[in-house]
GROMACS .gro file of C-alpha atoms in nm:
model
  148
    1MET     CA    1   0.001  -0.004   0.000
    2PRO     CA    2   0.148   0.341  -0.091
    3MET     CA    3   0.240   0.578   0.191
    4ASN     CA    4  -0.025   0.832   0.090
    5GLN     CA    5  -0.295   0.574   0.130
    6LEU     CA    6  -0.162   0.466   0.475
    7ALA     CA    7  -0.156   0.827   0.593
    8GLY     CA    8  -0.521   0.867   0.503
    9ALA     CA    9  -0.633   0.541   0.644
   10ASP     CA   10  -0.900   0.550   0.915
   11PRO     CA   11  -0.740   0.416   1.232
   12HIS     CA   12  -1.087   0.324   1.360
   13ALA     CA   13  -1.191   0.135   1.051
   14ALA     CA   14  -1.246  -0.181   1.253
   15ARG     CA   15  -1.525  -0.016   1.442
   16HIS     CA   16  -1.711   0.052   1.118
   17ALA     CA   17  -1.645  -0.288   0.971
   18GLY     CA   18  -1.941  -0.469   0.829
   19PRO     CA   19  -2.112  -0.767   0.984
   20ALA     CA   20  -1.910  -1.018   0.777
   21VAL     CA   21  -1.578  -0.886   0.923
   22LYS     CA   22  -1.711  -0.886   1.272
   23GLN     CA   23  -1.841  -1.238   1.233
   24TRP     CA   24  -1.506  -1.354   1.099
   25HIS     CA   25  -1.321  -1.195   1.395
   26GLY     CA   26  -1.562  -1.380   1.632
   27VAL     CA   27  -1.480  -1.716   1.454
   28VAL     CA   28  -1.111  -1.660   1.488
   29ALA     CA   29  -1.142  -1.567   1.857
   30ARG     CA   30  -1.371  -1.860   1.932
   31SER     CA   31  -1.134  -2.094   1.750
   32ALA     CA   32  -0.835  -1.976   1.953
   33ILE     CA   33  -1.034  -2.026   2.282
   34ALA     CA   34  -1.152  -2.371   2.180
   35LEU     CA   35  -0.795  -2.472   2.097
   36VAL     CA   36  -0.690  -2.385   2.449
   37TRP     CA   37  -0.969  -2.598   2.593
   38PHE     CA   38  -0.885  -2.884   2.345
   39TYR     CA   39  -0.518  -2.873   2.440
   40GLU     CA   40  -0.585  -2.857   2.817
   41GLY     CA   41  -0.845  -3.129   2.798
   42TRP     CA   42  -0.701  -3.383   2.556
   43TRP     CA   43  -0.324  -3.331   2.572
   44CYS     CA   44  -0.281  -3.231   2.933
   45LYS     CA   45  -0.538  -3.460   3.101
   46VAL     CA   46  -0.642  -3.747   2.863
   47TRP     CA   47  -0.363  -3.845   2.631
   48PRO     CA   48  -0.080  -3.857   2.708
   49GLY     CA   49  -0.150  -3.639   3.013
   50ARG     CA   50   0.095  -3.416   3.193
   51ALA     CA   51   0.262  -3.519   3.519
   52ASP     CA   52   0.207  -3.169   3.673
   53GLN     CA   53  -0.159  -3.189   3.599
   54ARG     CA   54  -0.182  -3.536   3.750
   55ALA     CA   55   0.011  -3.418   4.066
   56ILE     CA   56  -0.219  -3.113   4.104
   57VAL     CA   57  -0.548  -3.311   4.075
   58GLY     CA   58  -0.392  -3.580   4.296
   59ASP     CA   59  -0.346  -3.332   4.569
   60VAL     CA   60  -0.716  -3.262   4.599
   61PRO     CA   61  -0.789  -3.374   4.958
   62PHE     CA   62  -1.129  -3.543   4.902
   63LEU     CA   63  -1.030  -3.731   4.587
   64PRO     CA   64  -0.932  -4.096   4.655
   65HIS     CA   65  -0.616  -4.200   4.479
   66TRP     CA   66  -0.784  -4.482   4.291
   67ALA     CA   67  -1.016  -4.217   4.128
   68LEU     CA   68  -0.744  -3.998   3.994
   69THR     CA   69  -0.724  -4.127   3.641
   70ALA     CA   70  -1.106  -4.120   3.601
   71ALA     CA   71  -1.122  -3.769   3.743
   72LEU     CA   72  -0.851  -3.646   3.496
   73VAL     CA   73  -1.026  -3.807   3.210
   74ALA     CA   74  -1.366  -3.652   3.312
   75ILE     CA   75  -1.213  -3.316   3.351
   76GLY     CA   76  -1.041  -3.344   3.019
   77LEU     CA   77  -1.355  -3.448   2.834
   78ALA     CA   78  -1.549  -3.168   3.002
   79GLU     CA   79  -1.282  -2.914   2.887
   80MET     CA   80  -1.308  -3.053   2.537
   81ALA     CA   81  -1.687  -3.020   2.553
   82ILE     CA   82  -1.648  -2.657   2.657
   83GLY     CA   83  -1.421  -2.609   2.347
   84LEU     CA   84  -1.695  -2.748   2.121
   85TRP     CA   85  -1.960  -2.523   2.292
   86VAL     CA   86  -1.743  -2.223   2.225
   87LEU     CA   87  -1.692  -2.309   1.862
   88THR     CA   88  -2.075  -2.310   1.812
   89GLY     CA   89  -2.103  -1.952   1.929
   90ARG     CA   90  -2.436  -2.045   2.096
   91ARG     CA   91  -2.527  -1.892   2.435
   92ALA     CA   92  -2.192  -1.712   2.427
   93ARG     CA   93  -2.245  -1.513   2.745
   94GLY     CA   94  -2.341  -1.826   2.928
   95ALA     CA   95  -2.035  -1.994   2.796
   96ALA     CA   96  -1.825  -1.710   2.908
   97VAL     CA   97  -1.965  -1.733   3.262
   98VAL     CA   98  -1.902  -2.109   3.278
   99GLN     CA   99  -1.550  -2.068   3.136
  100THR     CA  100  -1.473  -1.792   3.381
  101VAL     CA  101  -1.592  -1.993   3.681
  102LEU     CA  102  -1.392  -2.291   3.558
  103VAL     CA  103  -1.071  -2.102   3.505
  104ALA     CA  104  -1.096  -1.929   3.840
  105GLY     CA  105  -1.180  -2.259   4.005
  106PHE     CA  106  -0.894  -2.447   3.846
  107ASN     CA  107  -0.656  -2.163   3.939
  108ALA     CA  108  -0.777  -2.146   4.301
  109GLY     CA  109  -0.772  -2.528   4.333
  110GLY     CA  110  -0.417  -2.545   4.208
  111LEU     CA  111  -0.294  -2.262   4.438
  112VAL     CA  112  -0.480  -2.394   4.747
  113PHE     CA  113  -0.450  -2.771   4.720
  114SER     CA  114  -0.119  -2.800   4.546
  115PRO     CA  115   0.086  -2.474   4.571
  116GLY     CA  116   0.417  -2.661   4.524
  117GLN     CA  117   0.314  -2.795   4.188
  118VAL     CA  118   0.236  -2.457   4.030
  119GLN     CA  119   0.581  -2.346   3.905
  120GLU     CA  120   0.511  -1.980   3.843
  121PRO     CA  121   0.172  -1.869   3.993
  122GLY     CA  122   0.215  -1.516   3.872
  123ARG     CA  123   0.262  -1.629   3.512
  124MET     CA  124  -0.033  -1.869   3.541
  125LEU     CA  125  -0.265  -1.603   3.671
  126THR     CA  126  -0.149  -1.348   3.419
  127GLN     CA  127  -0.200  -1.579   3.123
  128ASN     CA  128  -0.541  -1.694   3.251
  129LEU     CA  129  -0.648  -1.337   3.299
  130ALA     CA  130  -0.563  -1.270   2.937
  131PHE     CA  131  -0.753  -1.592   2.835
  132VAL     CA  132  -1.068  -1.475   3.037
  133VAL     CA  133  -1.050  -1.133   2.873
  134LEU     CA  134  -1.040  -1.300   2.526
  135ILE     CA  135  -1.330  -1.523   2.634
  136TRP     CA  136  -1.550  -1.224   2.719
  137MET     CA  137  -1.445  -1.025   2.413
  138ALA     CA  138  -1.548  -1.324   2.190
  139SER     CA  139  -1.874  -1.356   2.382
  140TRP     CA  140  -1.958  -0.992   2.314
  141SER     CA  141  -1.899  -1.030   1.937
  142SER     CA  142  -2.074  -1.369   1.928
  143ALA     CA  143  -2.365  -1.232   2.127
  144GLU     CA  144  -2.417  -0.954   1.881
  145ALA     CA  145  -2.432  -1.197   1.591
  146VAL     CA  146  -2.566  -1.519   1.737
  147ASP     CA  147  -2.715  -1.511   2.086
  148ARG     CA  148  -2.936  -1.815   2.068
   0.00000   0.00000   0.00000
């Protein structure tokens, strides 16, 4: 693009974008969010599973040791189901509430029950705060287009 066109470009053009562009942005954001849930669910908990995740869930005081694998698989499958829900764009605000509660609960559980297993709590909280912000931004764009 020539410099004279760049200089005259509207810096707020995204605000005035048509519905197709806004819908595309929502699809990209929902896809990124779903990928996080798929990764956390499938790779970190189901197959092959991460040792740190196993240790954190294993430190939950009311969970019997014999139920650890089943609990990890159930959590992992639930996380993958959340990812599918996010991809649909349906009930976006409800999905955002559920995701926020889950992320906060998982973070709190890890810090309370297994503080020695969380290598960098500040990094974890910062990354998850950014993730929750993305979740809510995607819910706002999805809710405008598809709140069913």
